[in-house]
Amino acid sequence: MPQVKIIAKNFMDMVASLPAIKLDKLYNNVFICEAILRSLPPLAKKYVLQMLYINVPVPATMMEEWVLADGASKHRVAIDRLIQLRIFSEISDRKRGTSYSLNPTFQNNLQKHIISGGVLPREPMNSDNAIKLPSLQELETYALKQWECFLLQLINSGQGEKLTGISSSMMKIFQRGLLSQRDKDGPRLTESGFQFLLMDTNAQLWYIIREYISNAEERDVEPADLISFLLELSFHVTGEAYNSNTLTEVQNNTLKDLADLGLVKLQQGRKDSWFIPTKLATNLSVSLADSSARKEGFVVMETNFRMYAYSTSKLQCEILRLFARIEYQLPNLIACAITKESLYNAFDNGITSDQIITFLQQNSHPRCADRVPSIPENVTDQIRLWETDLKRIEMTQAHFYDEFPSKDVFEAACDFAREWGGLLWEDSKRMRLVVKSEVHNQMREFLHNQTK
């Protein structure tokens, strides 16, 4: 079974993949410079700030002295990241060796921002506009509800239900790798789709954002402009209202798509319309590795493979159903069990044992999370063993040959297949052999020449 890995790239990976011209253009925006500084690894931040007021290249040997000997690997990672983002320029000289200098545009804008503080991308709307703002708790509940509805749509599609209430932009993201459509049948979850559902919320969000940016040009949207707008959102204040009438058409369309995900809440007044960023939006410039916002776990796993999930969420129930058998539900409790049949079904859908175990560990109830291990070892071992049961037989496309005219031709054919690394099986007594499909054409030509 082929394993399809979903890599939820950080926002900065998207920035680094931009062409040099577009990347340099981004650095004309002060907020982009600060957002990128925020996302850098700690050592890379130190280098940028240490070189911020140095206007000459700094020798690589000197920078190596800024870290301890055991920090050499982190030093290399930091330098590579800064070069990828074109924040550092690498200068090579035969006499002086390698040195690094800061991108002048990035350097000047960051200097100005540190000294003056800069101006916010846009000011919040005045409170005298009779705007009724939701409380931070209400906003968080809204964001969670939107995100869960979004994922439930994905799960329901895997059961043959038609997707509703999803914009065409988001539908394209689903169709890129999470859903597949065959003829007149409804959309179905792919292996990547099943794997996506077991990822944590941060990883899921970054996957969606990455794909949303990747197909921006299909919507006649410049990826660099989209990245710029999304990063600017991270400098807005959670829970404050911002006027939508000041935005471009592309930005307003983007907000509608982000509202589907719960990143912003859209509201309409008599004259004006406005958007209210949630925590998901204001954290967009934060690195995945630095993100500490983890939801509280809800799963208690027992050694007898019974599992109790303290949750009222329909989404969490449907996710558990991907690899466990739901036995009964109470208002705030889901009782289920991990069985051989339920896991085989999960493995057939492309979910791996490691993904299931990681999901259980990340979502362990607080009383279980402090235990070591948080999931009983006999459970994790058995999950992995059941997966290996399915891997005992390996399927290989092959071709069967028999009825050779002579023993010499048969032995020559065996030698030929062996030389090409395609011989799978041979029966010398009955003169039969099986070769891999990759060498079938060569074998057919060889036998044709032998029997002339």
mmCIF file of N, CA and C in Angstrom, residues 125 131-146 233 237-244 247 252 254-269 273-282:
data_model
loop_
_atom_site.group_PDB
_atom_site.id
_atom_site.type_symbol
_atom_site.label_atom_id
_atom_site.label_comp_id
_atom_site.label_asym_id
_atom_site.label_seq_id
_atom_site.Cartn_x
_atom_site.Cartn_y
_atom_site.Cartn_z
ATOM 1 N N MET A 125 -12.044 50.031 13.575
ATOM 2 C CA MET A 125 -13.170 50.956 13.449
ATOM 3 C C MET A 125 -13.527 51.525 14.819
ATOM 4 N N ILE A 131 -21.184 49.232 16.507
ATOM 5 C CA ILE A 131 -20.743 47.879 16.147
ATOM 6 C C ILE A 131 -20.816 46.992 17.389
ATOM 7 N N LYS A 132 -21.529 45.906 17.288
ATOM 8 C CA LYS A 132 -21.621 44.969 18.388
ATOM 9 C C LYS A 132 -20.575 43.884 18.186
ATOM 10 N N LEU A 133 -19.510 43.964 18.973
ATOM 11 C CA LEU A 133 -18.412 43.018 18.829
ATOM 12 C C LEU A 133 -18.635 41.803 19.720
ATOM 13 N N PRO A 134 -18.305 40.612 19.221
ATOM 14 C CA PRO A 134 -18.390 39.422 20.079
ATOM 15 C C PRO A 134 -17.269 39.441 21.110
ATOM 16 N N SER A 135 -17.500 38.801 22.240
ATOM 17 C CA SER A 135 -16.442 38.690 23.240
ATOM 18 C C SER A 135 -15.372 37.730 22.722
ATOM 19 N N LEU A 136 -14.204 37.753 23.358
ATOM 20 C CA LEU A 136 -13.118 36.869 22.927
ATOM 21 C C LEU A 136 -13.523 35.400 23.040
ATOM 22 N N GLN A 137 -14.314 35.075 24.070
ATOM 23 C CA GLN A 137 -14.775 33.699 24.232
ATOM 24 C C GLN A 137 -15.739 33.312 23.119
ATOM 25 N N GLU A 138 -16.645 34.238 22.786
ATOM 26 C CA GLU A 138 -17.591 33.982 21.700
ATOM 27 C C GLU A 138 -16.863 33.833 20.369
ATOM 28 N N LEU A 139 -15.810 34.637 20.184
ATOM 29 C CA LEU A 139 -15.035 34.582 18.946
ATOM 30 C C LEU A 139 -14.288 33.256 18.831
ATOM 31 N N GLU A 140 -13.769 32.778 19.953
ATOM 32 C CA GLU A 140 -13.051 31.507 19.951
ATOM 33 C C GLU A 140 -14.015 30.353 19.664
ATOM 34 N N THR A 141 -15.224 30.444 20.244
ATOM 35 C CA THR A 141 -16.245 29.418 19.992
ATOM 36 C C THR A 141 -16.651 29.416 18.532
ATOM 37 N N TYR A 142 -16.782 30.623 17.953
ATOM 38 C CA TYR A 142 -17.127 30.743 16.525
ATOM 39 C C TYR A 142 -16.052 30.105 15.654
ATOM 40 N N ALA A 143 -14.779 30.415 15.946
ATOM 41 C CA ALA A 143 -13.675 29.890 15.137
ATOM 42 C C ALA A 143 -13.642 28.365 15.190
ATOM 43 N N LEU A 144 -13.844 27.805 16.394
ATOM 44 C CA LEU A 144 -13.836 26.348 16.555
ATOM 45 C C LEU A 144 -14.991 25.717 15.790
ATOM 46 N N LYS A 145 -16.168 26.347 15.866
ATOM 47 C CA LYS A 145 -17.338 25.815 15.185
ATOM 48 C C LYS A 145 -17.141 25.826 13.674
ATOM 49 N N GLN A 146 -16.596 26.926 13.135
ATOM 50 C CA GLN A 146 -16.350 27.018 11.692
ATOM 51 C C GLN A 146 -15.359 25.965 11.230
ATOM 52 N N LEU A 233 -2.485 40.301 8.215
ATOM 53 C CA LEU A 233 -3.563 39.934 9.137
ATOM 54 C C LEU A 233 -3.036 39.571 10.521
ATOM 55 N N VAL A 237 -5.482 43.084 15.659
ATOM 56 C CA VAL A 237 -5.795 42.715 17.044
ATOM 57 C C VAL A 237 -6.988 41.765 17.057
ATOM 58 N N THR A 238 -6.826 40.641 17.748
ATOM 59 C CA THR A 238 -7.925 39.681 17.865
ATOM 60 C C THR A 238 -9.134 40.340 18.527
ATOM 61 N N GLY A 239 -10.301 40.202 17.897
ATOM 62 C CA GLY A 239 -11.530 40.722 18.482
ATOM 63 C C GLY A 239 -11.877 42.140 18.085
ATOM 64 N N GLU A 240 -10.971 42.831 17.390
ATOM 65 C CA GLU A 240 -11.263 44.195 16.924
ATOM 66 C C GLU A 240 -11.902 44.143 15.539
ATOM 67 N N ALA A 241 -12.715 45.162 15.219
ATOM 68 C CA ALA A 241 -13.389 45.228 13.918
ATOM 69 C C ALA A 241 -12.608 46.124 12.968
ATOM 70 N N TYR A 242 -12.455 45.676 11.727
ATOM 71 C CA TYR A 242 -11.732 46.435 10.700
ATOM 72 C C TYR A 242 -12.618 46.578 9.467
ATOM 73 N N ASN A 243 -12.616 47.767 8.909
ATOM 74 C CA ASN A 243 -13.498 48.093 7.786
ATOM 75 C C ASN A 243 -13.112 47.302 6.544
ATOM 76 N N SER A 244 -14.072 46.583 5.967
ATOM 77 C CA SER A 244 -13.825 45.796 4.754
ATOM 78 C C SER A 244 -13.906 46.648 3.499
ATOM 79 N N LEU A 247 -10.695 47.494 1.568
ATOM 80 C CA LEU A 247 -9.915 46.411 0.958
ATOM 81 C C LEU A 247 -10.202 46.294 -0.529
ATOM 82 N N ASN A 252 -11.092 41.073 -0.260
ATOM 83 C CA ASN A 252 -12.423 40.746 0.253
ATOM 84 C C ASN A 252 -12.809 39.300 -0.078
ATOM 85 N N THR A 254 -10.686 36.906 -0.454
ATOM 86 C CA THR A 254 -9.853 36.096 0.432
ATOM 87 C C THR A 254 -10.477 36.000 1.814
ATOM 88 N N LEU A 255 -11.012 37.119 2.308
ATOM 89 C CA LEU A 255 -11.647 37.112 3.628
ATOM 90 C C LEU A 255 -12.838 36.161 3.672
ATOM 91 N N LYS A 256 -13.599 36.096 2.587
ATOM 92 C CA LYS A 256 -14.749 35.180 2.544
ATOM 93 C C LYS A 256 -14.289 33.732 2.659
ATOM 94 N N ASP A 257 -13.164 33.416 1.986
ATOM 95 C CA ASP A 257 -12.622 32.055 2.082
ATOM 96 C C ASP A 257 -12.089 31.786 3.486
ATOM 97 N N LEU A 258 -11.428 32.790 4.091
ATOM 98 C CA LEU A 258 -10.875 32.612 5.431
ATOM 99 C C LEU A 258 -11.981 32.486 6.472
ATOM 100 N N ALA A 259 -13.136 33.120 6.207
ATOM 101 C CA ALA A 259 -14.271 33.007 7.121
ATOM 102 C C ALA A 259 -14.780 31.568 7.162
ATOM 103 N N ASP A 260 -14.691 30.841 6.033
ATOM 104 C CA ASP A 260 -15.085 29.429 6.008
ATOM 105 C C ASP A 260 -14.237 28.605 6.977
ATOM 106 N N LEU A 261 -12.974 29.027 7.146
ATOM 107 C CA LEU A 261 -12.049 28.309 8.019
ATOM 108 C C LEU A 261 -12.124 28.766 9.466
ATOM 109 N N GLY A 262 -12.795 29.900 9.716
ATOM 110 C CA GLY A 262 -12.863 30.428 11.072
ATOM 111 C C GLY A 262 -11.718 31.360 11.409
ATOM 112 N N LEU A 263 -10.971 31.832 10.399
ATOM 113 C CA LEU A 263 -9.876 32.761 10.665
ATOM 114 C C LEU A 263 -10.383 34.177 10.910
ATOM 115 N N VAL A 264 -11.502 34.522 10.301
ATOM 116 C CA VAL A 264 -12.112 35.833 10.512
ATOM 117 C C VAL A 264 -13.626 35.659 10.612
ATOM 118 N N LYS A 265 -14.258 36.626 11.255
ATOM 119 C CA LYS A 265 -15.725 36.660 11.325
ATOM 120 C C LYS A 265 -16.181 37.897 10.565
ATOM 121 N N LEU A 266 -17.067 37.722 9.606
ATOM 122 C CA LEU A 266 -17.558 38.835 8.790
ATOM 123 C C LEU A 266 -18.887 39.317 9.343
ATOM 124 N N GLN A 267 -19.048 40.653 9.400
ATOM 125 C CA GLN A 267 -20.302 41.257 9.850
ATOM 126 C C GLN A 267 -20.685 42.396 8.909
ATOM 127 N N GLN A 268 -21.973 42.643 8.817
ATOM 128 C CA GLN A 268 -22.497 43.660 7.896
ATOM 129 C C GLN A 268 -23.371 44.641 8.674
ATOM 130 N N GLY A 269 -23.099 45.946 8.496
ATOM 131 C CA GLY A 269 -23.926 46.993 9.090
ATOM 132 C C GLY A 269 -24.787 47.645 8.033
ATOM 133 N N SER A 273 -19.284 47.312 6.157
ATOM 134 C CA SER A 273 -19.081 45.903 6.500
ATOM 135 C C SER A 273 -17.699 45.799 7.116
ATOM 136 N N TRP A 274 -17.500 44.847 7.996
ATOM 137 C CA TRP A 274 -16.221 44.734 8.679
ATOM 138 C C TRP A 274 -15.887 43.272 8.948
ATOM 139 N N PHE A 275 -14.620 43.046 9.257
ATOM 140 C CA PHE A 275 -14.160 41.706 9.602
ATOM 141 C C PHE A 275 -13.475 41.747 10.955
ATOM 142 N N ILE A 276 -13.580 40.645 11.697
ATOM 143 C CA ILE A 276 -12.992 40.535 13.032
ATOM 144 C C ILE A 276 -12.047 39.338 13.036
ATOM 145 N N PRO A 277 -10.744 39.555 13.160
ATOM 146 C CA PRO A 277 -9.793 38.436 13.157
ATOM 147 C C PRO A 277 -9.925 37.582 14.413
ATOM 148 N N THR A 278 -9.766 36.263 14.246
ATOM 149 C CA THR A 278 -9.701 35.343 15.383
ATOM 150 C C THR A 278 -8.229 35.038 15.672
ATOM 151 N N LYS A 279 -8.001 34.239 16.693
ATOM 152 C CA LYS A 279 -6.615 33.898 17.041
ATOM 153 C C LYS A 279 -5.916 33.158 15.910
ATOM 154 N N LEU A 280 -6.672 32.386 15.132
ATOM 155 C CA LEU A 280 -6.060 31.655 14.020
ATOM 156 C C LEU A 280 -5.411 32.612 13.031
ATOM 157 N N ALA A 281 -6.042 33.765 12.793
ATOM 158 C CA ALA A 281 -5.510 34.737 11.836
ATOM 159 C C ALA A 281 -4.327 35.499 12.414
ATOM 160 N N THR A 282 -4.427 35.908 13.678
ATOM 161 C CA THR A 282 -3.357 36.722 14.262
ATOM 162 C C THR A 282 -2.113 35.898 14.580
#
